[in-house]
PDB file of C-alpha atoms in Angstrom:
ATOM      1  CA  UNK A 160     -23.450 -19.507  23.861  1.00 44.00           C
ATOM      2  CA  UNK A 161     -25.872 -16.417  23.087  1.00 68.00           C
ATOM      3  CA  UNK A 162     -25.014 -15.193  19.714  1.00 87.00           C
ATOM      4  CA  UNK A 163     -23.182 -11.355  19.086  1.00 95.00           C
ATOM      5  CA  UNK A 164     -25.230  -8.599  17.079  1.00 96.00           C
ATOM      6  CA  UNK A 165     -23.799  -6.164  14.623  1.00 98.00           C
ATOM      7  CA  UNK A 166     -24.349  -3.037  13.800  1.00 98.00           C
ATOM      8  CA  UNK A 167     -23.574  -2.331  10.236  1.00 98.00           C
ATOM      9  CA  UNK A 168     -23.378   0.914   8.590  1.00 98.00           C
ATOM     10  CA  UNK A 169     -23.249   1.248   4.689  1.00 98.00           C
ATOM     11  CA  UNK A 170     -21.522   3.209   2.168  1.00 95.00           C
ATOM     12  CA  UNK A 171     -23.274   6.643   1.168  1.00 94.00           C
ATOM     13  CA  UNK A 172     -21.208   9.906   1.126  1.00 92.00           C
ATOM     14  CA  UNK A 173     -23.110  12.739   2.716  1.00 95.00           C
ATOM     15  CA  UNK A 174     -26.058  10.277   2.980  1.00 96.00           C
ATOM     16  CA  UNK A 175     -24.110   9.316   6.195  1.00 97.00           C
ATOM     17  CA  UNK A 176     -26.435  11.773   8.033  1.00 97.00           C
ATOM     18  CA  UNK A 177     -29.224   9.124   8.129  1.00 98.00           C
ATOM     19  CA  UNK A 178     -26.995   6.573   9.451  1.00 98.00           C
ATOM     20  CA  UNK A 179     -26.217   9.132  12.262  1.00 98.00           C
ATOM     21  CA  UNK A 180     -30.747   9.573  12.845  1.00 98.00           C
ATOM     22  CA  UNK A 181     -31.188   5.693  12.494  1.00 98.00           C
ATOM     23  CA  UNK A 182     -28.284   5.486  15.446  1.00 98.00           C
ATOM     24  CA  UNK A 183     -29.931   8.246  17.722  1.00 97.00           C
ATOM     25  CA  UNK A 184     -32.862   5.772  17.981  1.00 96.00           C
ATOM     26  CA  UNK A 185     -31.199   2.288  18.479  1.00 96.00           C
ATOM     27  CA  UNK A 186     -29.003   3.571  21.059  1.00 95.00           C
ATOM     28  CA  UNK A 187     -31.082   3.581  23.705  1.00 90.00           C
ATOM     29  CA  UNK A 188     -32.585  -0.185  22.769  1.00 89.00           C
ATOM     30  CA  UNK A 189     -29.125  -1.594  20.959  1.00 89.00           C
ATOM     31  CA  UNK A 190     -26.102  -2.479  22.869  1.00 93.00           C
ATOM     32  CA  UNK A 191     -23.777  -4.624  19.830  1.00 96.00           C
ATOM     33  CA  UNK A 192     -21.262  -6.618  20.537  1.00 97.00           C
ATOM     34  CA  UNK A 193     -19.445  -4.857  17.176  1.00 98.00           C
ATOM     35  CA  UNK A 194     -19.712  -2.993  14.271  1.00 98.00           C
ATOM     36  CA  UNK A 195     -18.622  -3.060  10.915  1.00 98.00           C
ATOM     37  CA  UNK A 196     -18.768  -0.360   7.703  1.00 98.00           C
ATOM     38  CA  UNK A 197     -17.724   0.780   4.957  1.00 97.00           C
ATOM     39  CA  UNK A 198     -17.411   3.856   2.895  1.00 96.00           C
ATOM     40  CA  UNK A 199     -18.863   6.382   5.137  1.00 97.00           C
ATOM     41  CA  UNK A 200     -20.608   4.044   7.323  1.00 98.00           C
ATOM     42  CA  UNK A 201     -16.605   3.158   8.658  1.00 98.00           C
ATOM     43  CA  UNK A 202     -16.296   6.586   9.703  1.00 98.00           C
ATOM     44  CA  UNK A 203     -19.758   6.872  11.726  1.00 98.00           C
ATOM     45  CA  UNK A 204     -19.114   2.845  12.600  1.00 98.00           C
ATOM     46  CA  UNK A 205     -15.874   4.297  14.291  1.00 98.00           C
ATOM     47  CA  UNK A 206     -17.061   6.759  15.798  1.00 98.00           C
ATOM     48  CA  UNK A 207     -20.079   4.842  17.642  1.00 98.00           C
ATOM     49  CA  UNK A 208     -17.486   2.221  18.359  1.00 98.00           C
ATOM     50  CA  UNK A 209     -15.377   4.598  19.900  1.00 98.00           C
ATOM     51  CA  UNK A 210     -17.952   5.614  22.317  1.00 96.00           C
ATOM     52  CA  UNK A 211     -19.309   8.585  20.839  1.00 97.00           C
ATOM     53  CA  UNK A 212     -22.807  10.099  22.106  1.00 96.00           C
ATOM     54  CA  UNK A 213     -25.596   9.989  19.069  1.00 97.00           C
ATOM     55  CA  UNK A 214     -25.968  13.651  19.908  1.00 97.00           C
ATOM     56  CA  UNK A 215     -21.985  13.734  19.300  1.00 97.00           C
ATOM     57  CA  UNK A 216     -22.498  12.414  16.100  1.00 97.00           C
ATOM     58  CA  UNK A 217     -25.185  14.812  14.972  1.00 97.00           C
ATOM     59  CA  UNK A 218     -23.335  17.470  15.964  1.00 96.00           C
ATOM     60  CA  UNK A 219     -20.554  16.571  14.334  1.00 95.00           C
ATOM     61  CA  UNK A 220     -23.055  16.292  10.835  1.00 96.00           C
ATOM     62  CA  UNK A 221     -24.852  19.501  11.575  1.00 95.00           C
ATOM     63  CA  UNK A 222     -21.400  21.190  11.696  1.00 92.00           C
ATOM     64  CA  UNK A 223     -20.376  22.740   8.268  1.00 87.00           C
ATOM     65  CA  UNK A 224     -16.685  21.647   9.070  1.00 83.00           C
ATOM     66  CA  UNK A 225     -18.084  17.837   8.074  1.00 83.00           C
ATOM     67  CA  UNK A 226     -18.270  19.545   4.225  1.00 77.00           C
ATOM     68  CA  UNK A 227     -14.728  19.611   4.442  1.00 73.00           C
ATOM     69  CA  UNK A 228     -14.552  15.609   4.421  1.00 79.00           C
ATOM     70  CA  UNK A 229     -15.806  16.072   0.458  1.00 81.00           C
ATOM     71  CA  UNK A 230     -14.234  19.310  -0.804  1.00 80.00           C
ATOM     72  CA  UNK A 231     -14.351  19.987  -4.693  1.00 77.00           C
ATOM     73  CA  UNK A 232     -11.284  20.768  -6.245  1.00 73.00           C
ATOM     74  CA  UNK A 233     -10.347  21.015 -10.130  1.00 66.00           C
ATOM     75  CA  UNK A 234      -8.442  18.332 -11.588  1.00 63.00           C
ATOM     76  CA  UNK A 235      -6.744  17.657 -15.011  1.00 56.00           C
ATOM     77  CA  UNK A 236      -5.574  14.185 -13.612  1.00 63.00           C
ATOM     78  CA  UNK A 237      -8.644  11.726 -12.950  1.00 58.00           C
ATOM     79  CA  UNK A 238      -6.249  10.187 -10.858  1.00 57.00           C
ATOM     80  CA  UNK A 239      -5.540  12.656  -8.137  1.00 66.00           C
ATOM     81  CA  UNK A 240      -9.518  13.148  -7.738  1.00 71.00           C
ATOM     82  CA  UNK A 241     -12.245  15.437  -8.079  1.00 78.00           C
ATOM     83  CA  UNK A 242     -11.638  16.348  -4.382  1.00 83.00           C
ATOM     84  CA  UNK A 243      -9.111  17.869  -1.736  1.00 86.00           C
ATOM     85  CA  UNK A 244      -7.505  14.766  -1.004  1.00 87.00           C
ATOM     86  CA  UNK A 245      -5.424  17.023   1.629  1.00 87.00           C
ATOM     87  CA  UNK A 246      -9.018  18.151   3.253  1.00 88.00           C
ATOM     88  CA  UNK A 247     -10.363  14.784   3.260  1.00 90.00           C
ATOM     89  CA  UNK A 248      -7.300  13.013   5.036  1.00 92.00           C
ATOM     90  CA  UNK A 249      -7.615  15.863   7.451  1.00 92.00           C
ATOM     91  CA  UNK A 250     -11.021  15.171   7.937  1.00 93.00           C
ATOM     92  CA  UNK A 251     -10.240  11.785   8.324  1.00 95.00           C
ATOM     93  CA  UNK A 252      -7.185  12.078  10.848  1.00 96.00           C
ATOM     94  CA  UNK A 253      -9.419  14.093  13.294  1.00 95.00           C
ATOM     95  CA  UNK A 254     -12.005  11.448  13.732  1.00 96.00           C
ATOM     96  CA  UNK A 255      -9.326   8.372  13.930  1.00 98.00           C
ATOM     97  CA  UNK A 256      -7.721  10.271  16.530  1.00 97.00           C
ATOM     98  CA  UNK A 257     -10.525  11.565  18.255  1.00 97.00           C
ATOM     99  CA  UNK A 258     -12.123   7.751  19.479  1.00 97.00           C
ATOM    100  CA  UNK A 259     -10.668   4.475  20.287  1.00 97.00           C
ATOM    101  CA  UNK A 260     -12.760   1.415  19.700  1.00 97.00           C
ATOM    102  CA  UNK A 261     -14.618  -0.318  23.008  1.00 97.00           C
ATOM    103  CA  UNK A 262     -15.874  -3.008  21.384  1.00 98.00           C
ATOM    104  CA  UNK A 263     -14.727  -4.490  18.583  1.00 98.00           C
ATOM    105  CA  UNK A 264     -14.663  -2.534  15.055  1.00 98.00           C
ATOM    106  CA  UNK A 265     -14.236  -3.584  11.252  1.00 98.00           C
ATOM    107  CA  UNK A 266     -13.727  -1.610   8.405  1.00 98.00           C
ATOM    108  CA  UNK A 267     -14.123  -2.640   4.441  1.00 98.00           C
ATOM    109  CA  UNK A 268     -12.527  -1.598   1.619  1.00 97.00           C
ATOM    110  CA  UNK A 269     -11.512  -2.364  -2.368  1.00 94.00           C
ATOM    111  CA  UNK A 270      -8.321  -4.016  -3.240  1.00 94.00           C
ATOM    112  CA  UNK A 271      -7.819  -1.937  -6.273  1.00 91.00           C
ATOM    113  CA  UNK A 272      -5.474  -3.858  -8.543  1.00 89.00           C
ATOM    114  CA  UNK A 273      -6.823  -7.655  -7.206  1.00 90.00           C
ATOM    115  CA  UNK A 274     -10.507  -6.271  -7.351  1.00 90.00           C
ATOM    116  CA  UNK A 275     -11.306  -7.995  -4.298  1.00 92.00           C
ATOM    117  CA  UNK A 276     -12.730  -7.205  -0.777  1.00 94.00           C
ATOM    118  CA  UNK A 277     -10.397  -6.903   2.938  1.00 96.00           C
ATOM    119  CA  UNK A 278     -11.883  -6.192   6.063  1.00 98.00           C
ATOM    120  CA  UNK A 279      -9.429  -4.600   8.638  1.00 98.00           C
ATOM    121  CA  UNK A 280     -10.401  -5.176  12.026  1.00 98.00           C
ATOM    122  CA  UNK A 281      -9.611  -3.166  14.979  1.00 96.00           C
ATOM    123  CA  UNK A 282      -6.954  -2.598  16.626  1.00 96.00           C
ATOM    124  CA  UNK A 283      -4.897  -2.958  13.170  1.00 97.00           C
ATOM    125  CA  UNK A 284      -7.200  -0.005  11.747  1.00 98.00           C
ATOM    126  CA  UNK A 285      -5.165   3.418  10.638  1.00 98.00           C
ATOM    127  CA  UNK A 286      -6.449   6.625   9.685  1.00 98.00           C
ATOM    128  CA  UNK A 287      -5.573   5.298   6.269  1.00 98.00           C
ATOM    129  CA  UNK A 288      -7.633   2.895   6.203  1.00 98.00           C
ATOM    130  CA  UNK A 289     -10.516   4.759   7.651  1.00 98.00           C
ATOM    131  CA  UNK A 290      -9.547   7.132   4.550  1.00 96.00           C
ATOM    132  CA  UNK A 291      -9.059   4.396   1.702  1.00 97.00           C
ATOM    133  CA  UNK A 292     -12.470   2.918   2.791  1.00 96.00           C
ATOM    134  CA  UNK A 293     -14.478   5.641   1.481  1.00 92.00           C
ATOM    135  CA  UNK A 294     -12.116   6.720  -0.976  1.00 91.00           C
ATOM    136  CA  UNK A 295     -14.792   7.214  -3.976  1.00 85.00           C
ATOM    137  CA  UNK A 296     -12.499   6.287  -7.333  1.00 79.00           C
ATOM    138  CA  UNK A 297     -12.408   9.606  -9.830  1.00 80.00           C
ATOM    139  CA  UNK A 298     -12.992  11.557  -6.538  1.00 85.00           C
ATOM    140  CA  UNK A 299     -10.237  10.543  -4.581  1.00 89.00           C
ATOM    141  CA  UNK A 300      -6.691   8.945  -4.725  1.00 90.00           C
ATOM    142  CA  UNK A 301      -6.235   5.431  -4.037  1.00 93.00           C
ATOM    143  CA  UNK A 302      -4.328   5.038  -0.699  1.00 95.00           C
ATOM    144  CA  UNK A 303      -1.516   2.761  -0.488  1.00 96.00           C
ATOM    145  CA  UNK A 304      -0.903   0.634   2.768  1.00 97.00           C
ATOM    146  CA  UNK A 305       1.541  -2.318   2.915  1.00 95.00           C
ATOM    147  CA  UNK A 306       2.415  -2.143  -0.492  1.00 96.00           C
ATOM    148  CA  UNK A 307      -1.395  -2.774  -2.307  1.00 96.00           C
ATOM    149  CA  UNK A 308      -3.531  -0.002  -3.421  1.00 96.00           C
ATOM    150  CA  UNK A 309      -7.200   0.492  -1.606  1.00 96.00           C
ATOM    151  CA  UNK A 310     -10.415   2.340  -2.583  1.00 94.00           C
ATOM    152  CA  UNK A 311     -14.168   2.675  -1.370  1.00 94.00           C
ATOM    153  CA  UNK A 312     -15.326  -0.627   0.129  1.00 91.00           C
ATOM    154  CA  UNK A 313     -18.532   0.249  -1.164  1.00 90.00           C
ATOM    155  CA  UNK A 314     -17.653  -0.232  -5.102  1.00 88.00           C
ATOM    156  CA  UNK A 315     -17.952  -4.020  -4.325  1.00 90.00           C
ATOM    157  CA  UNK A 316     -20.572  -4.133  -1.669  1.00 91.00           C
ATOM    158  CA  UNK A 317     -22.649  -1.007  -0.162  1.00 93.00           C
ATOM    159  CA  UNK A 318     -23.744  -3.437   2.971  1.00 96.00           C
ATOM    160  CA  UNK A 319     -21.427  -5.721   3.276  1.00 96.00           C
ATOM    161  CA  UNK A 320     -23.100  -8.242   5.527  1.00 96.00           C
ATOM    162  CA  UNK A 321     -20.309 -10.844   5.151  1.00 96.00           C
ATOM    163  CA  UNK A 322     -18.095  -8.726   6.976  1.00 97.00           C
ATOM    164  CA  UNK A 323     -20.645  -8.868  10.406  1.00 97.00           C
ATOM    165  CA  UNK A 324     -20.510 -12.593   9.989  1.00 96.00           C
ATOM    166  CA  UNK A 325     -16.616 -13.267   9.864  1.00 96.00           C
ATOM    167  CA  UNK A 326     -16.541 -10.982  12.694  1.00 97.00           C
ATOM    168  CA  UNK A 327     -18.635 -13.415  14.637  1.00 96.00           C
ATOM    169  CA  UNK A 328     -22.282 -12.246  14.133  1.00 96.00           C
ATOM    170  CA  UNK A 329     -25.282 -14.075  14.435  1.00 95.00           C
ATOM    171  CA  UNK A 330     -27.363 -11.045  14.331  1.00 95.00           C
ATOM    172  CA  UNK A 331     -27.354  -7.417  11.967  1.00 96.00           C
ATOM    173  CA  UNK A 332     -28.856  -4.449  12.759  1.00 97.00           C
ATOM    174  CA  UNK A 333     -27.887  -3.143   8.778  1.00 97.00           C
ATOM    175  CA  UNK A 334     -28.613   0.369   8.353  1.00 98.00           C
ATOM    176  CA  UNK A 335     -27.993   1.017   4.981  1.00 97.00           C
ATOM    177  CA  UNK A 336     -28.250   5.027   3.280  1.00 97.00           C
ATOM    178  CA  UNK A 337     -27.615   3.470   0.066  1.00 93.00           C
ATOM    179  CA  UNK A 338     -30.453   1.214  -1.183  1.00 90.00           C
ATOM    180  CA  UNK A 339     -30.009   2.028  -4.487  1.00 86.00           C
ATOM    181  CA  UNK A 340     -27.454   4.327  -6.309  1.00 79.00           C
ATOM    182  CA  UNK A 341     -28.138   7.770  -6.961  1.00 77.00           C
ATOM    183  CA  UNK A 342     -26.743   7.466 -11.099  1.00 72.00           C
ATOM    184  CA  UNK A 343     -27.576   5.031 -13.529  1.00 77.00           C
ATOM    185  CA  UNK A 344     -24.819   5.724 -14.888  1.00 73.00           C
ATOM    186  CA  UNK A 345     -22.692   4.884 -11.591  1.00 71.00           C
ATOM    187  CA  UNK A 346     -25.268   2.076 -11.440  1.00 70.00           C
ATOM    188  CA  UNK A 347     -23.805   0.763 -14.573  1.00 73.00           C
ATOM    189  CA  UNK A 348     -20.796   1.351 -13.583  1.00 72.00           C
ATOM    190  CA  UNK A 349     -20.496  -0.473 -10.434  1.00 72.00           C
ATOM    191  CA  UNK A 350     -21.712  -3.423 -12.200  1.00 76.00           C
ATOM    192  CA  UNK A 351     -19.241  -3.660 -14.658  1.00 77.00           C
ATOM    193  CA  UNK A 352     -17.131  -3.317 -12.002  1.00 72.00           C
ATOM    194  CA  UNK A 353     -18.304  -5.908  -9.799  1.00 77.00           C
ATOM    195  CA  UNK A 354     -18.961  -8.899 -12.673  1.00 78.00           C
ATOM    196  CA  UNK A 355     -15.186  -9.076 -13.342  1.00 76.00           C
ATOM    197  CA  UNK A 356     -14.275  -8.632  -9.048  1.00 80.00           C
ATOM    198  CA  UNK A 357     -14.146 -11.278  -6.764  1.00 80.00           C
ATOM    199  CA  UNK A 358     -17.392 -10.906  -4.494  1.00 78.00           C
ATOM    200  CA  UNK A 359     -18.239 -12.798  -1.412  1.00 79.00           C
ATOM    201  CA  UNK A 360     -21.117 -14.440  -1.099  1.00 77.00           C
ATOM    202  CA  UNK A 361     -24.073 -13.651   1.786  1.00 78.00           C
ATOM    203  CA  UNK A 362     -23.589 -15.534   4.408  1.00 83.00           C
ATOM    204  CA  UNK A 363     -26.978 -17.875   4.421  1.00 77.00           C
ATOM    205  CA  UNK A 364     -27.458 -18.269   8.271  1.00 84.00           C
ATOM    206  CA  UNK A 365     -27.319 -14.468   9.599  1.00 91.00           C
ATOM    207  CA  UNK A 366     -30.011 -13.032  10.834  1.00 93.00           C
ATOM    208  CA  UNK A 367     -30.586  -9.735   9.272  1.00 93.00           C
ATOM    209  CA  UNK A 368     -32.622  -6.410  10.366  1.00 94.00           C
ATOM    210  CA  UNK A 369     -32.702  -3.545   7.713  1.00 95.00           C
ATOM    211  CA  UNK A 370     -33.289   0.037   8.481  1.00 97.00           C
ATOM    212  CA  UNK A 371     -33.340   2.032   5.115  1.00 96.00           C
ATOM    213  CA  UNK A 372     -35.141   4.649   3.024  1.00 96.00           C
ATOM    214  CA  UNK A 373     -37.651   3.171   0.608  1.00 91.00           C
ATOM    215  CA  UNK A 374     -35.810   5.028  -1.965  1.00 91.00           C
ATOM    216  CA  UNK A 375     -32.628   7.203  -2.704  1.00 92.00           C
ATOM    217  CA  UNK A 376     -32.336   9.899  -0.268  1.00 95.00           C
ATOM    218  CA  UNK A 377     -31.195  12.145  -3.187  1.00 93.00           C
ATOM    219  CA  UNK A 378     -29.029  13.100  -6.351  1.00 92.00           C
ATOM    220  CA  UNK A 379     -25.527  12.077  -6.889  1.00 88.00           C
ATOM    221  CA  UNK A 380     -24.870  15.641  -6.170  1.00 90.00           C
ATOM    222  CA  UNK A 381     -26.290  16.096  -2.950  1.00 92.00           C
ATOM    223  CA  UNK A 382     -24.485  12.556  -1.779  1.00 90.00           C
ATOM    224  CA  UNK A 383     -21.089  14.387  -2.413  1.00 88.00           C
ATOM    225  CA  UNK A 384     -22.109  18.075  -1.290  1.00 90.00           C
ATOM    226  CA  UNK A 385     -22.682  18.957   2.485  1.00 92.00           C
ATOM    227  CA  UNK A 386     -25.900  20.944   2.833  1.00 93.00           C
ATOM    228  CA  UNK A 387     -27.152  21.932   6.302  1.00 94.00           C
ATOM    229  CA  UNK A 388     -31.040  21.627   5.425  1.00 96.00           C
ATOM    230  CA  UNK A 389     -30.679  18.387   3.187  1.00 96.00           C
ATOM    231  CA  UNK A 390     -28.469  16.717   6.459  1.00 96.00           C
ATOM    232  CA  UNK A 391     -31.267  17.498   8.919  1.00 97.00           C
ATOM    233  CA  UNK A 392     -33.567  15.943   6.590  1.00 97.00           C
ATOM    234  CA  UNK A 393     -31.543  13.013   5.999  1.00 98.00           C
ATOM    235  CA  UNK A 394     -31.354  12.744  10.496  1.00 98.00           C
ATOM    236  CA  UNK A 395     -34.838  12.901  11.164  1.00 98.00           C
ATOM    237  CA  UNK A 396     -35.475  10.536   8.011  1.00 97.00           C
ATOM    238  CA  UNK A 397     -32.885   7.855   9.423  1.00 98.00           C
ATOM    239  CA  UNK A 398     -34.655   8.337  12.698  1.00 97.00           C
ATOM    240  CA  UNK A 399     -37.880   7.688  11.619  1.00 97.00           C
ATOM    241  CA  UNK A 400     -37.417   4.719  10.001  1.00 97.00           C
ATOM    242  CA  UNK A 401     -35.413   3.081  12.669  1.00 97.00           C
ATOM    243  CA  UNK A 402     -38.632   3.746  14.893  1.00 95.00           C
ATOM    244  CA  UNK A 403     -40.511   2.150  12.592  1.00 94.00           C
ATOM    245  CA  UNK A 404     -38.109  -0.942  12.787  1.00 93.00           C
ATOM    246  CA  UNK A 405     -38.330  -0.392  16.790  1.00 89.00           C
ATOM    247  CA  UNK A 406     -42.337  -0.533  16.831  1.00 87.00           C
ATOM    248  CA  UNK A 407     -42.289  -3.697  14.635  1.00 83.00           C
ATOM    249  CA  UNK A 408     -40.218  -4.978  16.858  1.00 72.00           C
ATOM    250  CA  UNK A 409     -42.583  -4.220  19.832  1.00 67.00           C
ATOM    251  CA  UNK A 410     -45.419  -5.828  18.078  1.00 67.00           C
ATOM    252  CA  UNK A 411     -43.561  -9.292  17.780  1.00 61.00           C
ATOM    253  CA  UNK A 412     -42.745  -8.377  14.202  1.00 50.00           C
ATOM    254  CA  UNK A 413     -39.802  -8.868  11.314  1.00 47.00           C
ATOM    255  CA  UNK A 414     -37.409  -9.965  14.165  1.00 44.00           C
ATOM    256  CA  UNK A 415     -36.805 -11.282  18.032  1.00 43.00           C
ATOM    257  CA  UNK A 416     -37.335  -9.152  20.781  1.00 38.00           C
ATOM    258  CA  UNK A 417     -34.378 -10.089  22.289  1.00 40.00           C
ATOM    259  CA  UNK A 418     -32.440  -7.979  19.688  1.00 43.00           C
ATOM    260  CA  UNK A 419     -34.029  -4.507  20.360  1.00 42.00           C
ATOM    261  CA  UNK A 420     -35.358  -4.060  24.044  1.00 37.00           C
TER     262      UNK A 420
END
């Protein structure tokens, strides 16, 4: 039986933009069998699952309306957020309803209180869970579904590979925004976080392709803040290294041909 590629799309706020460049390119070479994210990469990952056009998707990153998704607000309580929660779930609502999944879709987030990982898999995936996935903690209220309290999938894992393999993958196609956090502070952070959480491990026999920036794409701020010039920069980036990935390919290199055609 052939094996099934992913695509997976990691956490990365407004750095979502180079997800959306990468995408453009492996479109017309990549046909997976499903896709997985987290954080911001659920939102694009649902969207692409749900049929929509990569020019679709840069539109809908060139638009200002996408700053609405991460809207500052000013907070006394840290835990209502730094941002509209009202805004965002708006945000959110429009894109759930707006595509239905054609091939099968997975979605990871943060079990708050248990400090463990759940991937939701299509067609069990809400708006709220779209929402808790990339519900940054301090910027955002948890979001409570079935009784259990949820936050950005990414706080445990930014790619979370494991998620393409219990979804049947033999093959990734990763394209992560977030190779290394914009903060060392939220660097140190995380990793508090994630020595006292209960990880899963990488799964040892999945193949794995990596598009991603050899560096951050930018400042803490500019992840959270929509900015017309920075997103354009961040699409052509994305889409220049996933040609790069596509010409290795072509030369017999880093992976199989029969992955990219």
């Amino acid at each position: 039986m052939p094996g099934k590629t992913a695509l997976l799309l990691s956490a990365g706020g407004m750095f979502g933009a180079y997800q959306a460049g990468a995408w453009k390119e492996l479109s017309a070479r990549l046909q997976p069998d499903l896709v997985a994210g987290t954080s911001v990469g659920a939102l694009n990952g649902w969207a692409i699952a749900g049929g929509c056009s990569p020019d679709q998707l840069i539109e809908r990153w060139n638009s200002e309306s996408s700053g609405a998704f991460l809207k500052f607000r000013f907070s006394l309580n840290p835990w209502r957020g730094f941002f509209d929660d009202a805004s965002f779930s708006r945000h959110v609502e429009e894109l759930h309803s707006a595509f239905t999944p054609q091939i099968p879709f997975g979605a990871v987030l943060t079990d708050l209180i248990s400090r463990s990982p759940r991937l939701v898999r299509s067609p069990e995936v809400t708006w709220r869970h779209l929402a808790a996935a990339c519900t940054i903690p301090t910027g955002l209220p948890p979001v409570h579904i079935d009784g259990r309290w949820y936050v950005d999938g990414g706080l445990l894992d930014v790619l979370p590979l494991w998620a393409a393999f219990e979804m049947g993958a033999t093959r990734v196609i990763a394209v992560n925004a977030l190779p290394v956090l914009p903060s060392r502070m939220l660097r140190a952070s995380a990793q508090i976080y994630r020595q006292f959480s209960r990880r899963k491990p990488r799964p040892g026999s999945l193949e794995v392709i990596r598009i991603e920036p050899k560096a951050s794409l930018g400042t803490l701020t500019e992840s959270v803040r929509w900015n017309r010039d920075t997103v354009r920069r961040w699409i052509e980036q994305g889409a220049e290294d996933a040609r790069g990935v596509i010409q290795s390919a072509a030369a017999g290199r880093d992976f199989t041909p029969c992955v990219l055609q």
